[in-house]
Coordinates of C-alpha atoms in Angstrom, one line a residue:
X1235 CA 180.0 122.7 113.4
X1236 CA 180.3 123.2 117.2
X1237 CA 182.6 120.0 117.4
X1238 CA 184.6 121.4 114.9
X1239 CA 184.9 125.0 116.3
X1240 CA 185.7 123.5 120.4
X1241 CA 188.4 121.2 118.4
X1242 CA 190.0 124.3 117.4
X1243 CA 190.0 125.9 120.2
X1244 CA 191.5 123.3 122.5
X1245 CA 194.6 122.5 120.4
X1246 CA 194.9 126.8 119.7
X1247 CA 196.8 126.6 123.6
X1248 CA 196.0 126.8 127.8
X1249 CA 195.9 123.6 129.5
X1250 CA 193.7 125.7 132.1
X1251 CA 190.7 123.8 132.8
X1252 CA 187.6 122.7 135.5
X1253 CA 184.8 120.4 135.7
X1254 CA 181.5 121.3 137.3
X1255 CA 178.6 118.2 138.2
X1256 CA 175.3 119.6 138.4
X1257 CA 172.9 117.6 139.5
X1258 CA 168.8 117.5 139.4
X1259 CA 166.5 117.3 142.4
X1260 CA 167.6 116.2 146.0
X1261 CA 163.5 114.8 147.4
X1262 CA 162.8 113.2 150.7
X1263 CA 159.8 111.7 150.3
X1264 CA 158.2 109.9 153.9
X1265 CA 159.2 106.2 152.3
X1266 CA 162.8 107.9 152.9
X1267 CA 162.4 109.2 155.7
X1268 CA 161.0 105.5 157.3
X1269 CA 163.5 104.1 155.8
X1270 CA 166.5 106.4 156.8
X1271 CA 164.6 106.3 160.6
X1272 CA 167.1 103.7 163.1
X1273 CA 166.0 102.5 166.1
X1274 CA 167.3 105.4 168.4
X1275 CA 165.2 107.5 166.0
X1276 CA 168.3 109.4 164.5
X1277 CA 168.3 109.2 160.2
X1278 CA 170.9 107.7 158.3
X1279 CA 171.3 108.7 155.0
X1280 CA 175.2 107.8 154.2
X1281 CA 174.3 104.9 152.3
X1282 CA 172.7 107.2 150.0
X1283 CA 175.6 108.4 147.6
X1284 CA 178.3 106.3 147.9
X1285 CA 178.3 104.6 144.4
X1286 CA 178.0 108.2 143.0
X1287 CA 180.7 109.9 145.7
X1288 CA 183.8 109.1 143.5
X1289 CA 182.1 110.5 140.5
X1290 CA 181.0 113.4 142.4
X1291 CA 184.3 114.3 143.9
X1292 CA 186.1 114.1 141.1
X1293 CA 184.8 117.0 139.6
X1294 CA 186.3 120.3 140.7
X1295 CA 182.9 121.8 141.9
X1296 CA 179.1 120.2 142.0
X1297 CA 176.0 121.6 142.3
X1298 CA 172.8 120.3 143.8
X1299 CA 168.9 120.8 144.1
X1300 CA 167.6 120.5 147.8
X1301 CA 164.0 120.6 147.2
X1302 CA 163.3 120.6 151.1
X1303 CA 163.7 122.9 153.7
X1304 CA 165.5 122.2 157.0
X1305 CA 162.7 122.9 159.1
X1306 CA 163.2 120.8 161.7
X1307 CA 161.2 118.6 163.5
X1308 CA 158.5 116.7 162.8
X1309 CA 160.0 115.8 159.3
X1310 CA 158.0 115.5 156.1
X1311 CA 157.3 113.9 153.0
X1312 CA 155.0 115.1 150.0
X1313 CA 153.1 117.6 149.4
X1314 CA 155.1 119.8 152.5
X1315 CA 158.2 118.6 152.8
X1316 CA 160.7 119.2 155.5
X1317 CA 164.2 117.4 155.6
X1318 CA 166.2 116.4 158.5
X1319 CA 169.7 118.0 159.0
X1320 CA 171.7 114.7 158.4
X1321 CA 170.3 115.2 154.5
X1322 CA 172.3 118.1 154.1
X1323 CA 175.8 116.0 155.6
X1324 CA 174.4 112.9 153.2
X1325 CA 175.2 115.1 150.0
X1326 CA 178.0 117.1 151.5
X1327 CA 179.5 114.1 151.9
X1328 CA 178.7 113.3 148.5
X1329 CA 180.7 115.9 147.1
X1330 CA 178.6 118.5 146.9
X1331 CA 180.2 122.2 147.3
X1332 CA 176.7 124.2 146.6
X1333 CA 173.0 123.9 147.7
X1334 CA 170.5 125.6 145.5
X1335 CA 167.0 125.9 147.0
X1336 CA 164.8 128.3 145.1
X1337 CA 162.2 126.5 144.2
X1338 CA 158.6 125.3 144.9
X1339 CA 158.6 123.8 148.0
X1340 CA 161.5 126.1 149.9
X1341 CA 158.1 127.4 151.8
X1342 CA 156.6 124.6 152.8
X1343 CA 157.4 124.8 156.5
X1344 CA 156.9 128.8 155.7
X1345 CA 158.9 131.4 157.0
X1346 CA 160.5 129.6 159.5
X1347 CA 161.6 127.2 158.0
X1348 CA 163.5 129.3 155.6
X1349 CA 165.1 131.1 158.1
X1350 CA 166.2 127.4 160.1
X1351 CA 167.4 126.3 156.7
X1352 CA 169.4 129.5 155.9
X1353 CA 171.0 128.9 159.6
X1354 CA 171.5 125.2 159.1
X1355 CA 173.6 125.8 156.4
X1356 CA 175.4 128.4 157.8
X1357 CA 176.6 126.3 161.0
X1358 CA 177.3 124.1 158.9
X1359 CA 179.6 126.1 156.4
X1360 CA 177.9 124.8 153.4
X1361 CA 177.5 127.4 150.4
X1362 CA 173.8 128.3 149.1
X1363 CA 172.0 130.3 146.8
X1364 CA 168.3 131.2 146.5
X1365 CA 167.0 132.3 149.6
X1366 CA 168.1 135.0 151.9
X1367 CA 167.4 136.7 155.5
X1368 CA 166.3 140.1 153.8
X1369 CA 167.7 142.6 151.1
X1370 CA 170.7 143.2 153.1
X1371 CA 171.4 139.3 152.8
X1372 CA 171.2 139.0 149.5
X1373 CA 172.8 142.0 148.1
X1374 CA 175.8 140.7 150.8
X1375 CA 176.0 136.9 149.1
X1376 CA 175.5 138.0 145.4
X1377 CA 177.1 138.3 143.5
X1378 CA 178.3 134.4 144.4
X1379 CA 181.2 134.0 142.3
X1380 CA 183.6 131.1 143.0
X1381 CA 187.0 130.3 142.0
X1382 CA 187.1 126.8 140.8
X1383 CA 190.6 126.0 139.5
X1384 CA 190.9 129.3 138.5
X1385 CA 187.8 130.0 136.7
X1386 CA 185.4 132.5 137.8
X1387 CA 181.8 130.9 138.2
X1388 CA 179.1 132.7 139.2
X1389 CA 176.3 131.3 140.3
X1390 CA 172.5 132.2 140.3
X1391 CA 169.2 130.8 141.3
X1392 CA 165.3 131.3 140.5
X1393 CA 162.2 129.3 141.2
X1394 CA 159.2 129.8 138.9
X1395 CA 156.7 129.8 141.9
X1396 CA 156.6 128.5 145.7
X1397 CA 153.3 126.6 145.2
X1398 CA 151.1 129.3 145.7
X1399 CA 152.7 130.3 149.6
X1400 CA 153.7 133.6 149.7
X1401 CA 156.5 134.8 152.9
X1402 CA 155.2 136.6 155.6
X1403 CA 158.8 138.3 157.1
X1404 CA 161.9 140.3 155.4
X1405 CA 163.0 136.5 153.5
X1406 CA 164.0 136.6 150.0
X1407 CA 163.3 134.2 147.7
X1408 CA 164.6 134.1 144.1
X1409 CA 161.7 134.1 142.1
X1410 CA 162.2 134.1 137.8
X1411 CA 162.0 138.0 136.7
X1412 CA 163.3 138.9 133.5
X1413 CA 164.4 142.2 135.1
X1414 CA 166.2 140.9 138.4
X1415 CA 167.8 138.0 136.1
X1416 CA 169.2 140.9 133.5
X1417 CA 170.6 143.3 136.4
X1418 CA 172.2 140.1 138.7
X1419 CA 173.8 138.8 135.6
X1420 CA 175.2 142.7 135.4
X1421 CA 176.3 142.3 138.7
X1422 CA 177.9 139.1 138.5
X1423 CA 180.4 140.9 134.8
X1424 CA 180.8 143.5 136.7
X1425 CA 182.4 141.7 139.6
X1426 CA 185.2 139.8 137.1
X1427 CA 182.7 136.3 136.7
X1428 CA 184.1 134.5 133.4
X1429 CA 181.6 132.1 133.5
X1430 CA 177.7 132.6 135.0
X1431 CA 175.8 129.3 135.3
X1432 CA 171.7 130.3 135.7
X1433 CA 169.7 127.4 137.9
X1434 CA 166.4 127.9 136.9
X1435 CA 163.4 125.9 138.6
X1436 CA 161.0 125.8 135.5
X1437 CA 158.8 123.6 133.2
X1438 CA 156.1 121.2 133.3
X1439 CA 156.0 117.9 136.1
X1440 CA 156.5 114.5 134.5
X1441 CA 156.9 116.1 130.5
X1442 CA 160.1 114.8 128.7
X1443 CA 160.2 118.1 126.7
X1444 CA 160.4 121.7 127.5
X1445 CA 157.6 123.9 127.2
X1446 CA 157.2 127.1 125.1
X1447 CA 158.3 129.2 128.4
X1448 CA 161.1 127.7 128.9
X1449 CA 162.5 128.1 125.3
X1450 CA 161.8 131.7 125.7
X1451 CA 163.3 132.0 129.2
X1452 CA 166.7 130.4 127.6
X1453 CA 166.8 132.3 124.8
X1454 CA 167.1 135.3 127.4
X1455 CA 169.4 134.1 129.4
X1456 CA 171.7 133.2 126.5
X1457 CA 171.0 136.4 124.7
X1458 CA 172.2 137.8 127.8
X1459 CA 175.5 136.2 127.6
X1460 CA 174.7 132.8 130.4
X1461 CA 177.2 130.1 129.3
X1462 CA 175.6 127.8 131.4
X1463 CA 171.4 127.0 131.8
X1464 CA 171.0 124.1 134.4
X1465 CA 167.2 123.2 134.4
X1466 CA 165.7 121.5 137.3
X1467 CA 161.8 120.7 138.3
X1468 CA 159.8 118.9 135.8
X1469 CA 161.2 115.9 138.0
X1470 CA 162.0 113.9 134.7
X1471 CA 164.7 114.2 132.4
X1472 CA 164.7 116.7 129.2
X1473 CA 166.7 117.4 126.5
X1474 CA 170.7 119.2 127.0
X1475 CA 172.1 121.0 123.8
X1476 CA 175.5 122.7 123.7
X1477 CA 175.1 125.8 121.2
X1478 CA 176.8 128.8 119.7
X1479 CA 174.5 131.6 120.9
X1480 CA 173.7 133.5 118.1
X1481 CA 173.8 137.0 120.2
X1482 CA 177.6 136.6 122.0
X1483 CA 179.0 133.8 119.2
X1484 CA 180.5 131.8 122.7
X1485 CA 179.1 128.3 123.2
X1486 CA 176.7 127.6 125.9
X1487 CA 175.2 124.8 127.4
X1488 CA 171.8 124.1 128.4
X1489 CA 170.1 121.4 130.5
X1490 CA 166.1 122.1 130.3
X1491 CA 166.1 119.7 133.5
X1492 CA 167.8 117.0 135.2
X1493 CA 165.1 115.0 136.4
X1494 CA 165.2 113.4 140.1
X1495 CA 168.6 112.8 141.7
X1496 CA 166.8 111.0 144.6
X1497 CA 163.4 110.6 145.5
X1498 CA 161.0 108.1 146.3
X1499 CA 158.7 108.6 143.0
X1500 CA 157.8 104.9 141.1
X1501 CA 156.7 106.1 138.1
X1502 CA 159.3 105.1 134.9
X1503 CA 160.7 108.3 134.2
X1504 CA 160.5 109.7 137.4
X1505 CA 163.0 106.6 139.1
X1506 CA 166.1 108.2 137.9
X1507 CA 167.4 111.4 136.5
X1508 CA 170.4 112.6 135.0
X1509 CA 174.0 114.1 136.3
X1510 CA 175.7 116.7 134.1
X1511 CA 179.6 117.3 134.0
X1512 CA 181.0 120.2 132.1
X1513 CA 184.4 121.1 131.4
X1514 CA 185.4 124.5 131.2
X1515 CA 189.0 125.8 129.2
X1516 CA 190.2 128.6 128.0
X1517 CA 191.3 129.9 124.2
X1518 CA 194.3 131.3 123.2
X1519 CA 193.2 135.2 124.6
X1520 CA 192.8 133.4 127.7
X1521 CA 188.8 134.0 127.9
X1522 CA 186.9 131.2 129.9
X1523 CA 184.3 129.0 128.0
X1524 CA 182.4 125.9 128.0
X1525 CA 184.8 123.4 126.3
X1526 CA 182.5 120.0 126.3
X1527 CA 179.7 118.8 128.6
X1528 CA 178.3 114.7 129.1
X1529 CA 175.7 113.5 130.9
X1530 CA 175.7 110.6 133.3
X1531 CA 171.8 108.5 133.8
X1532 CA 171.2 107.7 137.6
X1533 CA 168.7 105.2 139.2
X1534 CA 167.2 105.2 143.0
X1535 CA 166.6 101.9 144.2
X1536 CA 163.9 102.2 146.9
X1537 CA 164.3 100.1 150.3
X1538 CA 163.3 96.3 149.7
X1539 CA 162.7 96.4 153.6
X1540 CA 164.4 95.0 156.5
X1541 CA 166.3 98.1 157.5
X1542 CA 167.8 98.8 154.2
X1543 CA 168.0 102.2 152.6
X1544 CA 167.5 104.0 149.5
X1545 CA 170.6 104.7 147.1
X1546 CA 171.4 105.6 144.2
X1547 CA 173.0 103.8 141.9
X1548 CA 174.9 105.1 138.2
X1549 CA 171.5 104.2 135.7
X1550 CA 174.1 100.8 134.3
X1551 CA 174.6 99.2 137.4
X1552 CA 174.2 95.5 137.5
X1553 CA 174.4 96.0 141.6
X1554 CA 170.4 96.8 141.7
X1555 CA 167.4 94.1 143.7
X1556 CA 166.1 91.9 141.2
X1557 CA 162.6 93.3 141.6
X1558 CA 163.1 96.9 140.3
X1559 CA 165.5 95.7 137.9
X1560 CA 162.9 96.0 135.0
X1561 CA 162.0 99.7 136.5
X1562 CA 165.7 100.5 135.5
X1563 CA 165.8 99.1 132.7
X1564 CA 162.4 100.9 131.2
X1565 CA 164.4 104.6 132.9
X1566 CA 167.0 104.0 131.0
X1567 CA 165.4 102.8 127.9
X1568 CA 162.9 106.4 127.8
X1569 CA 165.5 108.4 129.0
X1570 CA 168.5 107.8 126.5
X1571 CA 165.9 108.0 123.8
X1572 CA 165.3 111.5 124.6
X1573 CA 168.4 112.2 124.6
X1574 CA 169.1 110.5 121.3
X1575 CA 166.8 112.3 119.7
X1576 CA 167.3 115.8 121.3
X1577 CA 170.6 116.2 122.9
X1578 CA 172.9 118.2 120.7
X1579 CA 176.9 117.6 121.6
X1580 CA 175.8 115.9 125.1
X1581 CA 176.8 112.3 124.8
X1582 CA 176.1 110.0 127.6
X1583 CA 178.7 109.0 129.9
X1584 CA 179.3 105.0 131.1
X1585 CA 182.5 104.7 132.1
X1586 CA 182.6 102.9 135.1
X1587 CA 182.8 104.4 138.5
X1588 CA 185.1 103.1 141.1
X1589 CA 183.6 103.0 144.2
X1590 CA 184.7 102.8 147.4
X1591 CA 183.4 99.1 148.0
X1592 CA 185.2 97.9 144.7
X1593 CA 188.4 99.7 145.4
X1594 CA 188.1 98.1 148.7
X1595 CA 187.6 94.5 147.4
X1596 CA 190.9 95.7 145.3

C-alpha cells in the first residue's frame, strides 16, 4: 500500500529532492589504534573509508555515530574509549557532514573529555549534536536544522544511558526523556523544520531484533510527527520499516539500529553493519516527506598485519583477505535474512561503487 501511495505522489509533480546516509557506529577499538599507530607515532586512519567515500559523498548530507570521545592522549580501546583527533578527519573525509555522540561511552574520559571533544570539533568546523558546554550551549545549537538541497532537516540526538558515569560540571548530555524529546521536536516545527530525523542510542548489545522499549519509544516519536527514527547501539544490525504513521498519515522511516560502521569486534554479526540512504521529495502542496529509503551491508576487514590497516569495505566486495572471507560471507548471510524477514519497503542496495582506485585504473 505504501509503494503504491509514494508512486502517486512522485509522478503528482516537484522534481525537488535530497538524499541523507546515515550510518551506525564509528568504534576505535586498541587493535585500531595499533594498527592505525606509524612509526613516528602519529595515526593514520585514511585508508579507512575510501571504498565507501564515493558512496558517501554522493548523498547530499550523511550522518555518523562517533562512539568515542576526543579526549586526547593516551588513546583507548574498550571498555573506556578515547579516540585520536585524526578519527574525526578519517570520516570527514569520508563524507560525513554531522557527528552524533550521545551515547554510552561519550563519558568515558569524563567531563573533560567532553569538553576536549566539543572543542575539537569546533576547531575543526565539524557540525555535532548531543553534547553541549551547559544550558546556554544547547539552547544556542538547537534547534539544529539544516538546509540540504532545500529541505529543512532537523536533527536530534539521545543516548539511553552513559554507562552508569554521571557529569560532574555544567556539560549536557542528551539523555532519552519522553518530555525533552516532545518539547525539542516543538522547537525544531516551530523553527520552519520540514523534516526531523530522531538518533536515538537504544536497544539491547548483539540482539538482531528490537526490544519492547524500543517499539514504544518509536511509536512516540512517530506519534509525535518524526519522519525519520535512525537507531544506533545494539552494535548489530535490526530491522528498517518505512510506514504510514497512523497518527499524522505521512510516511516515516525507521532504522531500530545500524549495527557497527567500524570496529574491531569478530563476532559474525558484529563484523559489519548497515548504511542507510533516504531520499526525501516533495508532493504537489509542496510539503517535504520521505519518498523511499535502501540500505547498503558494510564489512570491516581487520589488519592481517605488517603495517596494514583496517577498512571497510561495501558487505559484496570480492577485494577482502582470503582469511576473513568466510566472516563476510556468514555477516552477510544473518544480516540480509533479517532484513528479508523484517524490512518493510527497505530493499538492499548492491550497485557497485566506484571507487577512487578503480576510477583510477580507468
Amino acid at each position: 500500500m505504501i509503494s503504491v501511495f509514494l508512486s502517486l505522489l512522485s509522478l503528482l509533480l516537484p522534481q525537488d529532492s535530497a538524499e541523507i546516509v546515515f550510518a551506525g557506529d564509528a568504534m576505535q577499538h586498541q587493535r585500531q589504534i595499533d594498527a592505525a599507530l606509524q612509526p613516528d607515532g602519529s595515526l593514520d586512519y585514511s585508508p579507512y573509508f575510501q571504498s565507501l567515500q564515493p558512496y558517501i559523498s554522493s548523498a547530499d548530507f550523511a550522518v555518523v555515530n562517533l562512539e568515542a570521545p576526543l579526549g586526547g592522549a593516551p588513546y583507548s580501546g574498550y571498555p573506556m574509549f578515547c579516540a585520536h583527533d585524526n578519527y574525526v578527519d578519517a570520516l570527514t573525509d569520508a563524507g560525513f557532514d554531522l557527528m552524533l555522540t550521545a551515547n554510552n561511552h561519550i563519558l568515558d574520559r569524563r567531563d573533560r573529555g567532553v569538553r576536549r571533544t566539543i572543542q575539537t570539533f569546533e576547531s575543526k568546523g565539524v557540525p555535532f549534536i548531543g553534547v553541549y558546554r551547559n544550558k546556554a550551549h544547547r539552547d544556542s545549537v538547537l534547534p539544529m536544522i539544516h538546509d540540504i538541497n532545500g529541505f529543512k532537516v532537523a536533527f536530534l540526538n539521545y543516548t539511553y544511558g552513559t554507562n552508569g558515569i554521571t557529569k560532574r560540571s555544567e556539560i549536557e548530555i542528551d539523555y532519552i526523556n519522553r518530555d525533552l524529546i516532545a518539547s525539542d521536536i516543538r522547537k525544531a516545527r516551530d523553527n520552519g523544520a520540514e523534516i526531523i530525523a530522531a538518533c536515538i542510542h537504544w536497544g539491547d548489545e548483539y540482539k538482531l531484533l528490537p526490544n519492547a522499549s524500543q517499539k514504544s519509544l518509536e511509536k512516540f516519536l512517530a506519534d509525535q510527527g518524526v519522519e525519520l527514527i535512525i537507531g544506533s547501539h545494539p552494535h548489530v544490525i535490526q530491522p528498517m520499516q518505512l510506514k504510514i504513521s497512523e497518527k499524522t498519515g505521512r510516511p516515516y522511516f525507521t532504522v531500530y539500529s545500524l549495527g557497527n560502521f567500524i570496529s574491531s569486534m569478530r563476532t559474525t554479526d558484529t563484523r559489519g553493519g548497515a548504511m542507510a540512504r533516504v531520499k526525501l521529495a516533495r508532493d504537489i502542496f509542496g510539503r517535504a516527506y520521505v519518498n523511499g529509503a535502501s540500505y547498503r551491508l558494510v564489512f570491516t576487514e581487520p589488519s592481517t598485519g605488517h603495517g596494514k590497516n583496517f577498512r571497510l569495505l561495501p558487505a559484496e566486495s570480492m577485494e577482502l583477505h582470503p582469511t576473513v572471507e568466510h566472516h563476510r560471507r556468514d555477516f552477510v548471510r544473518n544480516a540480509v535474512g533479517v532484513f528479508n524477514r523484517h524490512n518493510i519497503n527497505v530493499p538492499r542496495d548492491t550497485t557497485t561503487i566506484r571507487t577512487s582506485i578503480s576510477i583510477n585504473n580507468n
